[in-house]
mmCIF file of C-alpha atoms in Angstrom:
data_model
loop_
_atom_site.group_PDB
_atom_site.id
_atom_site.type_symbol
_atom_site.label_atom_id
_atom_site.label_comp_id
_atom_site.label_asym_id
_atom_site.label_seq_id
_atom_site.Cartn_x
_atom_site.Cartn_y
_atom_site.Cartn_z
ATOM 1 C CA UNK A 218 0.000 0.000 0.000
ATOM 2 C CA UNK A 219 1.433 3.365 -0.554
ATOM 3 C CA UNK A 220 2.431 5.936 1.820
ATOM 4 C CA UNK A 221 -0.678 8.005 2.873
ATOM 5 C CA UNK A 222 0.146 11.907 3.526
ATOM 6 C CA UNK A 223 -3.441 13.389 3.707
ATOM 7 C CA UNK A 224 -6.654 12.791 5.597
ATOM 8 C CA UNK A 225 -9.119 9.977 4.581
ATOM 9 C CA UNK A 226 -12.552 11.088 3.280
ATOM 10 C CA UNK A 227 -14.758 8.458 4.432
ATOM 11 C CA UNK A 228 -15.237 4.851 6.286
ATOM 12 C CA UNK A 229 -14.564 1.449 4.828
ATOM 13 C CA UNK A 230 -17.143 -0.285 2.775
ATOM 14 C CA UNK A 231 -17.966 -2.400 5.492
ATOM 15 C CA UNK A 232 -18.570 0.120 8.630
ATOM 16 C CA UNK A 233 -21.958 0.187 10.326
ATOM 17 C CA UNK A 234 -23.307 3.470 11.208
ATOM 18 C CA UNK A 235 -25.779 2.164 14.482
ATOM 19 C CA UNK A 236 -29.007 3.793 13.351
ATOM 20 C CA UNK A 237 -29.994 6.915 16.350
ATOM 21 C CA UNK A 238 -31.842 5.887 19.250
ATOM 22 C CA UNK A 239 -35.730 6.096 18.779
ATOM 23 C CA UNK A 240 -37.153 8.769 21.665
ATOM 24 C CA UNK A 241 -39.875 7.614 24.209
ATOM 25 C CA UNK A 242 -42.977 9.519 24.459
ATOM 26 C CA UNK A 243 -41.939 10.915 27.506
ATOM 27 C CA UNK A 244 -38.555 11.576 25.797
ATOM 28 C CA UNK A 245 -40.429 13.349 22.834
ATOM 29 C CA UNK A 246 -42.072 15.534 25.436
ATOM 30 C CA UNK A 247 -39.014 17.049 26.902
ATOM 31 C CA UNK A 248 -37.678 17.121 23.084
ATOM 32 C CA UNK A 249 -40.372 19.241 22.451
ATOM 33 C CA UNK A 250 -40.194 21.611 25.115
ATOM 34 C CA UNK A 251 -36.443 22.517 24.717
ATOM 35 C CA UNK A 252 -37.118 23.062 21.118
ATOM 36 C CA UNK A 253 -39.625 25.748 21.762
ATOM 37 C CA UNK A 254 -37.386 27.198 24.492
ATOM 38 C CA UNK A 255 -34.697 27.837 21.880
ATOM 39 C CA UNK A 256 -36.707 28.757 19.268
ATOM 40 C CA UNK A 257 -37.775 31.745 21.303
ATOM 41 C CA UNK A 258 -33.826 32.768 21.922
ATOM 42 C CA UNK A 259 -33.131 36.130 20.322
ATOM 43 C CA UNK A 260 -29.396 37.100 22.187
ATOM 44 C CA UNK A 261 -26.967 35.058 23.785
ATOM 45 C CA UNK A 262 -25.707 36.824 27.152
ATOM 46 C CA UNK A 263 -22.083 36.534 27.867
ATOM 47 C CA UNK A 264 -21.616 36.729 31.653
ATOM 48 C CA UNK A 265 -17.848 36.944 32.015
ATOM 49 C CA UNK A 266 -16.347 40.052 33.228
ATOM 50 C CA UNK A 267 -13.840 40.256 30.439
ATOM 51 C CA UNK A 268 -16.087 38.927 27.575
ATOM 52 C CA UNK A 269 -19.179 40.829 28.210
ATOM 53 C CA UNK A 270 -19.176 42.765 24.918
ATOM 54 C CA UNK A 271 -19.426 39.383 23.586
ATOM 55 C CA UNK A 272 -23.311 39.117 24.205
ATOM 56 C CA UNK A 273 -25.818 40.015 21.786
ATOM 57 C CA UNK A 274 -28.345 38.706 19.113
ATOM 58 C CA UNK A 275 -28.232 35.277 18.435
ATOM 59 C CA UNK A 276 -26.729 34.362 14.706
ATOM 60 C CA UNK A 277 -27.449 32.330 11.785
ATOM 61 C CA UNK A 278 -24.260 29.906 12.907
ATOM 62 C CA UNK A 279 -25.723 29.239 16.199
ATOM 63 C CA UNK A 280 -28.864 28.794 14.892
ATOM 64 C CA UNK A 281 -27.655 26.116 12.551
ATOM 65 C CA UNK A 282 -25.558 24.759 15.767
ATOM 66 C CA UNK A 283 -29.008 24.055 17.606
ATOM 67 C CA UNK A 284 -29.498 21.042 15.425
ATOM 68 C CA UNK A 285 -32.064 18.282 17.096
ATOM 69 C CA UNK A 286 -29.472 16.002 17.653
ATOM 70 C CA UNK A 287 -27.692 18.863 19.644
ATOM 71 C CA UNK A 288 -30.470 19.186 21.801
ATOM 72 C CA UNK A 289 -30.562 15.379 22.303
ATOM 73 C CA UNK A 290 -27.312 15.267 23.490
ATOM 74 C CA UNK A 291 -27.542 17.818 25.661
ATOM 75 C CA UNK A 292 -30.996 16.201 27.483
ATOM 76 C CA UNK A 293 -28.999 12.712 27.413
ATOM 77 C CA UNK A 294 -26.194 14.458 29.053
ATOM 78 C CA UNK A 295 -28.470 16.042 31.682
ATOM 79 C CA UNK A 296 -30.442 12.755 32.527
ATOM 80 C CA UNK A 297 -33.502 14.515 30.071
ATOM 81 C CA UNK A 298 -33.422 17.347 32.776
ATOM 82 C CA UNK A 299 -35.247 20.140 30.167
ATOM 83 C CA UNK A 300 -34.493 23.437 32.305
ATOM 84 C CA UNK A 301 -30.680 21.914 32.684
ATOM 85 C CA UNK A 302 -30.544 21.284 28.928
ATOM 86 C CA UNK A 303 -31.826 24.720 28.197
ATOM 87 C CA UNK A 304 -28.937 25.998 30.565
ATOM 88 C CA UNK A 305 -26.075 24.285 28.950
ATOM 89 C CA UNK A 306 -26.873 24.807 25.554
ATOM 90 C CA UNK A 307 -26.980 28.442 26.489
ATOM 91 C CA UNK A 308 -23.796 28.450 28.518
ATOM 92 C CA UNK A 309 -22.191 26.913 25.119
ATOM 93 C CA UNK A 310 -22.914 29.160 23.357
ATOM 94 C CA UNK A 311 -22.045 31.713 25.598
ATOM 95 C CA UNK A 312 -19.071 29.806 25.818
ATOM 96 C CA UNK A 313 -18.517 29.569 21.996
ATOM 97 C CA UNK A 314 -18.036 32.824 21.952
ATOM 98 C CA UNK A 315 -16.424 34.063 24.986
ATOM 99 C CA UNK A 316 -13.610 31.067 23.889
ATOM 100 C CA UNK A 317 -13.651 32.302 20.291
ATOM 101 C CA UNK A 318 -14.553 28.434 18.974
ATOM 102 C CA UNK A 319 -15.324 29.450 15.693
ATOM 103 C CA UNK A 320 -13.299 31.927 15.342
ATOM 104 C CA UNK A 321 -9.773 29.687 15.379
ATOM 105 C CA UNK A 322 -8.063 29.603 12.120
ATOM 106 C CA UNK A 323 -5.968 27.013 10.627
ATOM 107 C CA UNK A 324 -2.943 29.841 10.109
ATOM 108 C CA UNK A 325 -3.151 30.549 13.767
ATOM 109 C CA UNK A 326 -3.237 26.917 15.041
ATOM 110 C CA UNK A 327 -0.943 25.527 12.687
ATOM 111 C CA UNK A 328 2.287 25.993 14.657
ATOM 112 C CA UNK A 329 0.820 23.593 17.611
ATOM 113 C CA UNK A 330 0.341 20.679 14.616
ATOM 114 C CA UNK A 331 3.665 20.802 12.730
ATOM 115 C CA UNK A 332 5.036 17.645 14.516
ATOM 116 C CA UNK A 333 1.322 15.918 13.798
ATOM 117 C CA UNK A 334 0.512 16.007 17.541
ATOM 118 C CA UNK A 335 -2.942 15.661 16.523
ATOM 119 C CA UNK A 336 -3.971 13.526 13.794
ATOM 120 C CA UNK A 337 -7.361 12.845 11.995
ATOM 121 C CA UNK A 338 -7.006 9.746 9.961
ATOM 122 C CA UNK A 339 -9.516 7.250 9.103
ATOM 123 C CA UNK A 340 -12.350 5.648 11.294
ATOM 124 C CA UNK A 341 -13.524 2.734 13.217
ATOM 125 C CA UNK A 342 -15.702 0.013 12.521
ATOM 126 C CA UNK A 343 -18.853 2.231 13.458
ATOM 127 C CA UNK A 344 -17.884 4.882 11.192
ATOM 128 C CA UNK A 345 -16.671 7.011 13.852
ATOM 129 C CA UNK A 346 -13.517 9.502 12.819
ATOM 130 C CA UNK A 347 -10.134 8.457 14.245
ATOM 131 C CA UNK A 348 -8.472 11.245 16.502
ATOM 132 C CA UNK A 349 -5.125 10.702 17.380
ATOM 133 C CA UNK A 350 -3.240 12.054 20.193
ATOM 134 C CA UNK A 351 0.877 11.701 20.080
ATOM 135 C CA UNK A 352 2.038 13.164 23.106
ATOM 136 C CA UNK A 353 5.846 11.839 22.162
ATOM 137 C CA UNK A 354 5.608 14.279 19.188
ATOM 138 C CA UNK A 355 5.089 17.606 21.326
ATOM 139 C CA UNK A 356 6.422 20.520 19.686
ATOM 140 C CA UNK A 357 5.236 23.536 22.121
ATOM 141 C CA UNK A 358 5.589 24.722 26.036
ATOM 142 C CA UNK A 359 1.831 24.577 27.658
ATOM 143 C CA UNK A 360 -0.288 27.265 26.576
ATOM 144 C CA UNK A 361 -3.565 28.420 26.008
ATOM 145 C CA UNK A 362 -3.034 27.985 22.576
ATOM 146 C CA UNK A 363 -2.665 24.206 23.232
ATOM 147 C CA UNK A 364 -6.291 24.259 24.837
ATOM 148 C CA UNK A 365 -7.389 25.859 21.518
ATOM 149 C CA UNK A 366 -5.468 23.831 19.280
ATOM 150 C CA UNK A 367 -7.790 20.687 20.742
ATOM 151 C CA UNK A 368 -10.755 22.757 20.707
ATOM 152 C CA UNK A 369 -9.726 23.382 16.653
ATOM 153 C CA UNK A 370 -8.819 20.000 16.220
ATOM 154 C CA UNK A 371 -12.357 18.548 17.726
ATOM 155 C CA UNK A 372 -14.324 20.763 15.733
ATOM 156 C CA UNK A 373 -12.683 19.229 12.688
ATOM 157 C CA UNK A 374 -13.693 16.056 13.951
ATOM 158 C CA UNK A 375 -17.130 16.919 14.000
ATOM 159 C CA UNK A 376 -16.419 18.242 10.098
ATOM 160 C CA UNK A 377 -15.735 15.146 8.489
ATOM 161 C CA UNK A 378 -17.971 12.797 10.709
ATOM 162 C CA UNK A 379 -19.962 10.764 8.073
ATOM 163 C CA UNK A 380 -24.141 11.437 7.909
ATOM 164 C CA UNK A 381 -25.719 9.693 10.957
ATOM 165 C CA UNK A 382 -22.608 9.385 13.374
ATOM 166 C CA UNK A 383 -22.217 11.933 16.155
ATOM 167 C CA UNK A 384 -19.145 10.490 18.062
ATOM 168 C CA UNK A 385 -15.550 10.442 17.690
ATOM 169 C CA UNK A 386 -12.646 7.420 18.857
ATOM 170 C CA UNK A 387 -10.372 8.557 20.318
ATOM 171 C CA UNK A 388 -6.546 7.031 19.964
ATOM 172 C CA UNK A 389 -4.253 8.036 22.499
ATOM 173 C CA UNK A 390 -0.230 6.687 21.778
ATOM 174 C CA UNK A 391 1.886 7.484 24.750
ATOM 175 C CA UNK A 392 4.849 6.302 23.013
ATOM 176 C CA UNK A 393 7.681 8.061 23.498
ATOM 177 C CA UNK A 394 10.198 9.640 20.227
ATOM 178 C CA UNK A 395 13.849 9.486 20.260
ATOM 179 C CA UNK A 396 13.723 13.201 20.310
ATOM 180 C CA UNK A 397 11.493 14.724 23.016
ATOM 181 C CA UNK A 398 10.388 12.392 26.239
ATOM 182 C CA UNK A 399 6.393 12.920 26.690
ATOM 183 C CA UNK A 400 5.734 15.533 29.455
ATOM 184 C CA UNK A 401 1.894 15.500 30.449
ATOM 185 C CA UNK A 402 -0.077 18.955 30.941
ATOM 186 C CA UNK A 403 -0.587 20.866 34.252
ATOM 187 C CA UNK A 404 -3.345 19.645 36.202
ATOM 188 C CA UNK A 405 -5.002 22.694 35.470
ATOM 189 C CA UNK A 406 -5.211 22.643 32.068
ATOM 190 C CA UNK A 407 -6.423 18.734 31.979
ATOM 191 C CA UNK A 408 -8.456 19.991 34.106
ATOM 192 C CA UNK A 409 -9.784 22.771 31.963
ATOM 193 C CA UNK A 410 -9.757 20.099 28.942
ATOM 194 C CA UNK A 411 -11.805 17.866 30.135
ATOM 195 C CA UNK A 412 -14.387 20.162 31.501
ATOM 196 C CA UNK A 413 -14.966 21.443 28.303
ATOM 197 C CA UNK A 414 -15.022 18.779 26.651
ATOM 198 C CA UNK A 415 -17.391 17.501 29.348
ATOM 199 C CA UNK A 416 -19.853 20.486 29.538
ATOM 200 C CA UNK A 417 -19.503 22.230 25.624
ATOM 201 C CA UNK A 418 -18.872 18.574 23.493
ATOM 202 C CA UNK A 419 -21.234 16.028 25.159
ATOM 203 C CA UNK A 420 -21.914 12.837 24.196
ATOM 204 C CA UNK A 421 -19.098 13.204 21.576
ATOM 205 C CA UNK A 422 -16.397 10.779 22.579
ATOM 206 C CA UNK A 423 -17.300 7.162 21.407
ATOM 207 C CA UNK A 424 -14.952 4.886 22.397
ATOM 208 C CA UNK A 425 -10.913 5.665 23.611
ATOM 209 C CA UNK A 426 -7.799 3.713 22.537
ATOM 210 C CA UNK A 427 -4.369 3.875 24.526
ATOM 211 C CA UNK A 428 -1.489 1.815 24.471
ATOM 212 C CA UNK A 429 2.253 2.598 25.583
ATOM 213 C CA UNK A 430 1.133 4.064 28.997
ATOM 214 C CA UNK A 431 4.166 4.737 31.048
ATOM 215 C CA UNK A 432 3.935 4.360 34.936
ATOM 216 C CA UNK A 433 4.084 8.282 35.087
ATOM 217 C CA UNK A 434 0.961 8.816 32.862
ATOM 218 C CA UNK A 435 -0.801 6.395 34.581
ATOM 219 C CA UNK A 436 -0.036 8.344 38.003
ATOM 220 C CA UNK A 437 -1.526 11.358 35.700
ATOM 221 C CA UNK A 438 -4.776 9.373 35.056
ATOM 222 C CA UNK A 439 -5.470 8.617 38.309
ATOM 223 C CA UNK A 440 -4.878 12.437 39.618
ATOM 224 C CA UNK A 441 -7.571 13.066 36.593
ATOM 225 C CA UNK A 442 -9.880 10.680 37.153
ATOM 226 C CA UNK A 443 -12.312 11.722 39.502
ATOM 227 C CA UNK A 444 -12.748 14.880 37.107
ATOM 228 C CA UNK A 445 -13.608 12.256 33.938
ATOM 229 C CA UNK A 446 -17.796 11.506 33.823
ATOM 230 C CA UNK A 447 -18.107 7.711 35.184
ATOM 231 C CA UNK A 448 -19.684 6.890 31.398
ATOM 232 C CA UNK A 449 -16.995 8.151 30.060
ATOM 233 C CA UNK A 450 -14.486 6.120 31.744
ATOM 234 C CA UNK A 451 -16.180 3.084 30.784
ATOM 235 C CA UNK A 452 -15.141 3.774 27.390
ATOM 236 C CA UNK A 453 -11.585 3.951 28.055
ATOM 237 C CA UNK A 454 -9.500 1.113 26.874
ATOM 238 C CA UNK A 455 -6.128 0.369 27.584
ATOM 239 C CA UNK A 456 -3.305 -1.822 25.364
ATOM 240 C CA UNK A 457 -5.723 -3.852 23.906
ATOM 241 C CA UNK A 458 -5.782 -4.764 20.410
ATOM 242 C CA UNK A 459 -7.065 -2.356 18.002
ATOM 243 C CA UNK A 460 -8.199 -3.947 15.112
ATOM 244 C CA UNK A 461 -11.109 -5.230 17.437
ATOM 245 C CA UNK A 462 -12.559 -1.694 16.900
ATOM 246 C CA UNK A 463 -10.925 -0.054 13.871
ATOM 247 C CA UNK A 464 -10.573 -1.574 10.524
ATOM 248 C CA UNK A 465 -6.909 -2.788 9.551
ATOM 249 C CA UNK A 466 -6.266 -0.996 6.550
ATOM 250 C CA UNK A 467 -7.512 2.589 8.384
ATOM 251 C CA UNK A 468 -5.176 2.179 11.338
ATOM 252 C CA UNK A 469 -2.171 3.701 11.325
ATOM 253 C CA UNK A 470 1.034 1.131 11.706
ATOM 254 C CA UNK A 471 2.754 4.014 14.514
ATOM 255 C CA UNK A 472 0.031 3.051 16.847
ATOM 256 C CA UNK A 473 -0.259 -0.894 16.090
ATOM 257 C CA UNK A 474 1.898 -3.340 14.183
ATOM 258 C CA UNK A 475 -1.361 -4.950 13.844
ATOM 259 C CA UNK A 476 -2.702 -1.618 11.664
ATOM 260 C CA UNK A 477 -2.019 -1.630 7.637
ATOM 261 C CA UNK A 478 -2.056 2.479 7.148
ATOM 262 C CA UNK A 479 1.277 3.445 5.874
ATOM 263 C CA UNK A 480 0.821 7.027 7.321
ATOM 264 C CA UNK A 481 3.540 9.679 6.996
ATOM 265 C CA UNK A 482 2.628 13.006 8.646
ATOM 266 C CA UNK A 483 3.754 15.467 6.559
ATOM 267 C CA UNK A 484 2.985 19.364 7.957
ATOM 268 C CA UNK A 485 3.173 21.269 4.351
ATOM 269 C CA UNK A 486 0.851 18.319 2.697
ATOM 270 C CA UNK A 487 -1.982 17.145 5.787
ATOM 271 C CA UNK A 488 -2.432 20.416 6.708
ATOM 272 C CA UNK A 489 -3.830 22.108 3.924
ATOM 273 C CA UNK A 490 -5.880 19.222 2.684
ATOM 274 C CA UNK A 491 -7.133 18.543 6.112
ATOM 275 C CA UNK A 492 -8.413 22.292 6.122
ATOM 276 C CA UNK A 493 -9.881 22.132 2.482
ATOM 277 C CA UNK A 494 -11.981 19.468 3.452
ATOM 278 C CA UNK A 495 -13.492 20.576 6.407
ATOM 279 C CA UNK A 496 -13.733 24.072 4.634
ATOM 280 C CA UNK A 497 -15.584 22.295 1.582
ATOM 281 C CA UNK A 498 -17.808 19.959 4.692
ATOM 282 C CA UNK A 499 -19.173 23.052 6.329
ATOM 283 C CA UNK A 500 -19.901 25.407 2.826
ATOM 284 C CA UNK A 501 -21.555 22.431 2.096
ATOM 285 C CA UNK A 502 -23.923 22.177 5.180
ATOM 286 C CA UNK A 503 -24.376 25.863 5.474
ATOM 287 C CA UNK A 504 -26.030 25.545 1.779
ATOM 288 C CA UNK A 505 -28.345 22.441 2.980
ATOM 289 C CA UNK A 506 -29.397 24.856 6.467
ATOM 290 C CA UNK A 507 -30.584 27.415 4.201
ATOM 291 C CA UNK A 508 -31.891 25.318 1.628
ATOM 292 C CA UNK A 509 -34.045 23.711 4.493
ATOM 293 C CA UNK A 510 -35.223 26.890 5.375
ATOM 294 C CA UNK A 511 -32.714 28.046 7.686
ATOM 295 C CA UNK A 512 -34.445 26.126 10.781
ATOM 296 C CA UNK A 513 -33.587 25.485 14.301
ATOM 297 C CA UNK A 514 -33.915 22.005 14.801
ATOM 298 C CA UNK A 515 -33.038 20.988 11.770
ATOM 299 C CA UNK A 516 -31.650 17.316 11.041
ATOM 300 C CA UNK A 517 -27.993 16.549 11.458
ATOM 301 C CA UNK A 518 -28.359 13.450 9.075
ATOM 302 C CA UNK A 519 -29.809 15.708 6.515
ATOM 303 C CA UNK A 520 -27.011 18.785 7.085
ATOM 304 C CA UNK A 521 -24.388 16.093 6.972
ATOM 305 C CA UNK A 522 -25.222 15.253 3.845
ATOM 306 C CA UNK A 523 -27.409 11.964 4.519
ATOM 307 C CA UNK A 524 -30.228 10.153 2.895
ATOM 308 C CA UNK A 525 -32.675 11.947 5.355
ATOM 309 C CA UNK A 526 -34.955 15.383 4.043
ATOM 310 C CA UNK A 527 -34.770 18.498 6.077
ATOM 311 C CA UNK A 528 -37.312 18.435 9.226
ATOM 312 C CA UNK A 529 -39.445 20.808 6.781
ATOM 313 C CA UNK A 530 -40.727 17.965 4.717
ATOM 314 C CA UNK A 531 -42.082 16.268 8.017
ATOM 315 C CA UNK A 532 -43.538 19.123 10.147
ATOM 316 C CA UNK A 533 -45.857 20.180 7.384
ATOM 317 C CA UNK A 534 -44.045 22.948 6.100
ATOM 318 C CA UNK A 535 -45.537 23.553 2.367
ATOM 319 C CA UNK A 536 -45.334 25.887 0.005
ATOM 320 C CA UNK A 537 -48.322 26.384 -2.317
ATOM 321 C CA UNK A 538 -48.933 28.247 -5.679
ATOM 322 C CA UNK A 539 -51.599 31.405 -5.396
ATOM 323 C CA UNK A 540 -53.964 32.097 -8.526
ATOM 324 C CA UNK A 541 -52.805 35.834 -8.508
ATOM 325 C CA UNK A 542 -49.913 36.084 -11.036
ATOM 326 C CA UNK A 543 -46.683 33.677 -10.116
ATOM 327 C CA UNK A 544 -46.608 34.685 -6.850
ATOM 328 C CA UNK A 545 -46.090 32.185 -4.101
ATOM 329 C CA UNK A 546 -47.035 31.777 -0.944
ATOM 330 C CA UNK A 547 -46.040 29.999 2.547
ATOM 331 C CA UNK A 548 -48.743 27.758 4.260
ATOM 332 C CA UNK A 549 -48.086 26.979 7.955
ATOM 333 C CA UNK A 550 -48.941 23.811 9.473
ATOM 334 C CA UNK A 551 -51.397 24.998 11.635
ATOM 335 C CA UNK A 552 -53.388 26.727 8.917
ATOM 336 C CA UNK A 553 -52.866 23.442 6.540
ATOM 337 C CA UNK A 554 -54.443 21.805 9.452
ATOM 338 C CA UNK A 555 -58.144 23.924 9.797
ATOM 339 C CA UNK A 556 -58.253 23.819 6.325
ATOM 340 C CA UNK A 557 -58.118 20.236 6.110
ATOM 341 C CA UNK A 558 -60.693 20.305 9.362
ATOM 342 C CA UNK A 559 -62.981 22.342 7.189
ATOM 343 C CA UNK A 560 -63.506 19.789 4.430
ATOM 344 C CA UNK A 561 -63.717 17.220 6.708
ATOM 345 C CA UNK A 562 -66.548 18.510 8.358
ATOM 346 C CA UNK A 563 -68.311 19.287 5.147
ATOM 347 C CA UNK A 564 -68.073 15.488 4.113
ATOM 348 C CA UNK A 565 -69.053 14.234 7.214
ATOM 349 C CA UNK A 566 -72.204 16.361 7.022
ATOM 350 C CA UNK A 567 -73.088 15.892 3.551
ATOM 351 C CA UNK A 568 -73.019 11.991 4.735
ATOM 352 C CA UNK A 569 -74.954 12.598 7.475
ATOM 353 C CA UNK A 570 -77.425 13.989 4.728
ATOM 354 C CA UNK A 571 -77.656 11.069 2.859
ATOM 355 C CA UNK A 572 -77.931 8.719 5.808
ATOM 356 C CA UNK A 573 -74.498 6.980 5.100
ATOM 357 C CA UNK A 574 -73.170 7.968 8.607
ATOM 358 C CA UNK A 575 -74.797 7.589 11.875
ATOM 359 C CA UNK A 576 -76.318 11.037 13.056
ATOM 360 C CA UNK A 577 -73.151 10.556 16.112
ATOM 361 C CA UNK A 578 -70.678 10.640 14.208
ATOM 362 C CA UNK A 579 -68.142 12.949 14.963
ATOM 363 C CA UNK A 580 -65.479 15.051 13.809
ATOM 364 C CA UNK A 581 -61.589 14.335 16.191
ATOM 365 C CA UNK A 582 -60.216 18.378 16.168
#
C-alpha cells in the first residue's frame, strides 16, 4: 500500500453506522419543550467580566448549531433534565463565543500541529472519525493555545464525521520519540480540557484507545480521574488490540503493528488538505441549512449530507402556488391543518345527509 500523507474522506465499505436511538414519548415531550425554548432565543448573554461585549443577538451559525441532535445530546447528558438542557446549551454558546470556537483559524493553530501532535485519519468500525493524540511528538511549552489547538482539532472532527454518526474514537499513543520524552499537561489545564469537553462537546467521545502508557501517565490518570464523567471512563481502553474496533487498513502502523495504514505526517501536505476538506464539509452544510429553510432544529443526518430530508418535509411545512400572477405563498402547518378540518366537516355532514353515517358521528379536532 502506498504511503498516505493526507486525511481519509470516508469509512470502509464495510462500517456500520448504528441507526440513532428512537425517543420515548416521555422523551419526545421534553424534546419538544427545549425546542420551543430555543426557538424563542433572540441574544446570547455573555456573563464573564472580560467577555461581556461578547453578548448580543443570536446568529445564523448558532442557529444552525441548535441542530435536534444537539439538543438530544444535551438532554442525554443532563439525565432529560429540560431546564438543565436549556442551561447548557446556552452556557455553550455563551461559551462559543467568549472562547472564540469558531473563530480559530488554521494559520493561527498551525504551529501547535507541525510535529502531527494531533492527527485525523480514518475511522472505526462504526464509522466514527479516528483522533489521534501523540504526546511523544510535542512541539510547544503549555499554553492556552494548546487548549485551543484541541478545541480546533475537535471541531474538525465533527467536520468530516460521516451522515448519521455523532461520536468520535479517540486514539491516544503514549509512546515516546527518540527526540522529546512525553511531558503530560498541568493539572489545570487537563483539568480545563476535560471540563470542556465535558460540559460544551457532550456525548461526543465514542470509544478511547491507549497503548504505551508509562507508569508516570498512569499516576496522571489517576490524579484526573475523579474529574472524567463515570460513562466516560467506561469507554476507556487500555493496550488492547485495536483492530477489534478499527478496521486494519484505516489504522495507522505508529500506533499498532497490527494496523495496515502506511501514514507519513507530513505538515506542508496534511495540513492544507485537512483544512480544504473541512472548509468544503461546512460550505456544504451551510447551503443544505438554508436550503431547508434556515431552521432550528433541523436534522444533522440531513445537514451532513445523509439520505434523510430536512425536518421541513415532516412538520408540514408547504409551500403552495396562489392564482394571482406567479406569486407564491407559505402555508403553515397549523393553517394546513383547519383547512383540512374544514372539508372534513363538510363530508361528514353531507353523509350525514344522505344517511351513510350515523347522526353521532363525529369530527376528532
Amino acid at each position: 500500500m502506498a504511503t498516505v500523507k493526507t486525511p481519509i474522506a470516508s469509512p470502509v465499505a464495510s462500517a456500520k453506522i448504528p441507526p440513532p436511538a428512537e425517543l420515548t414519548a416521555a422523551e419526545q415531550t421534553k424534546y419538544d419543550w427545549l425546542l420551543a425554548q430555543v426557538k424563542a432565543w433572540t441574544e446570547i448573554k455573555v456573563e464573564s467580566a472580560t467577555a461581556k461585549n461578547k453578548g448580543g443577538p443570536i446568529t445564523d451559525d448558532e442557529r444552525m448549531w441548535l441542530t435536534r441532535e444537539c439538543l438530544i445530546r444535551y438532554l442525554r447528558a443532563t439525565k432529560w433534565e429540560e431546564k438543565e438542557s436549556e442551561k447548557r446549551l446556552h452556557d455553550t454558546l455563551a461559551w462559543r463565543r467568549e472562547f472564540g470556537a469558531d473563530d480559530l483559524t488554521a494559520n493561527y493553530i498551525s504551529p501547535e500541529n507541525e510535529t502531527g501532535k494531533q492527527t485525523l485519519l480514518g475511522y472505526d468500525m462504526e464509522g466514527r472519525p479516528c483522533h489521534y493524540l501523540s504526546p511523544g511528538r510535542q512541539n510547544t511549552e503549555p499554553s492556552h493555545r494548546q487548549v485551543e489547538h484541541l478545541v480546533y482539532m475537535v471541531e474538525r472532527v465533527i467536520d468530516i464525521m460521516p451522515a448519521g454518526q455523532e461520536m468520535l474514537c479517540l486514539m491516544i499513543n503514549f509512546k515516546q520519540s527518540k527526540t522529546r520524552k512525553y511531558t503530560h499537561p498541568s493539572l489545570s489545564m487537563a483539568r480545563e480540557c476535560l471540563n470542556i469537553l465535558q460540559m460544551h462537546y457532550p456525548e461526543r467521545l465514542g470509544r478511547a484507545l491507549i497503548v504505551n502508557v508509562p507508569w508516570v501517565v498512569w499516576g496522571f490518570f489517576k490524579l484526573i480521574t475523579p474529574f472524567i464523567d463515570p460513562r466516560t471512563r467506561e469507554k476507556l481502553k487500555f493496550n488492547e488490540d485495536m483492530t477489534q474496533f478499527v478496521p486494519a487498513e484505516q489504522l495507522w502502523t505508529e500506533y499498532q503493528a497490527q494496523g495496515k495504514l502506511d501514514f507519513d505526517y507530513d505538515h506542508s501536505e496534511y495540513w492544507p488538505a485537512l483544512s480544504k476538506l473541512c472548509d468544503e464539509k461546512r460550505r456544504e452544510r451551510k447551503e443544505r441549512w438554508i436550503a431547508g429553510g434556515k431552521l432550528v432544529g433541523e436534522s444533522e443526518i440531513y445537514l451532513w449530507g445523509g439520505e434523510g430530508s430536512s425536518i421541513s418535509a415532516s412538520t408540514g411545512h408547504a409551500v403552495a402556488a396562489v392564482s394571482e400572477g406567479s406569486e407564491k405563498a407559505e402555508i403553515a402547518p397549523e393553517q394546513l391543518k383547519m383547512e383540512n378540518l374544514k372539508i372534513e366537516e363538510k363530508e361528514v355532514e353531507a353523509a350525514k345527509e344522505e344517511n351513510a353515517l350515523p347522526a353521532e358521528v363525529k369530527v376528532a379536532a
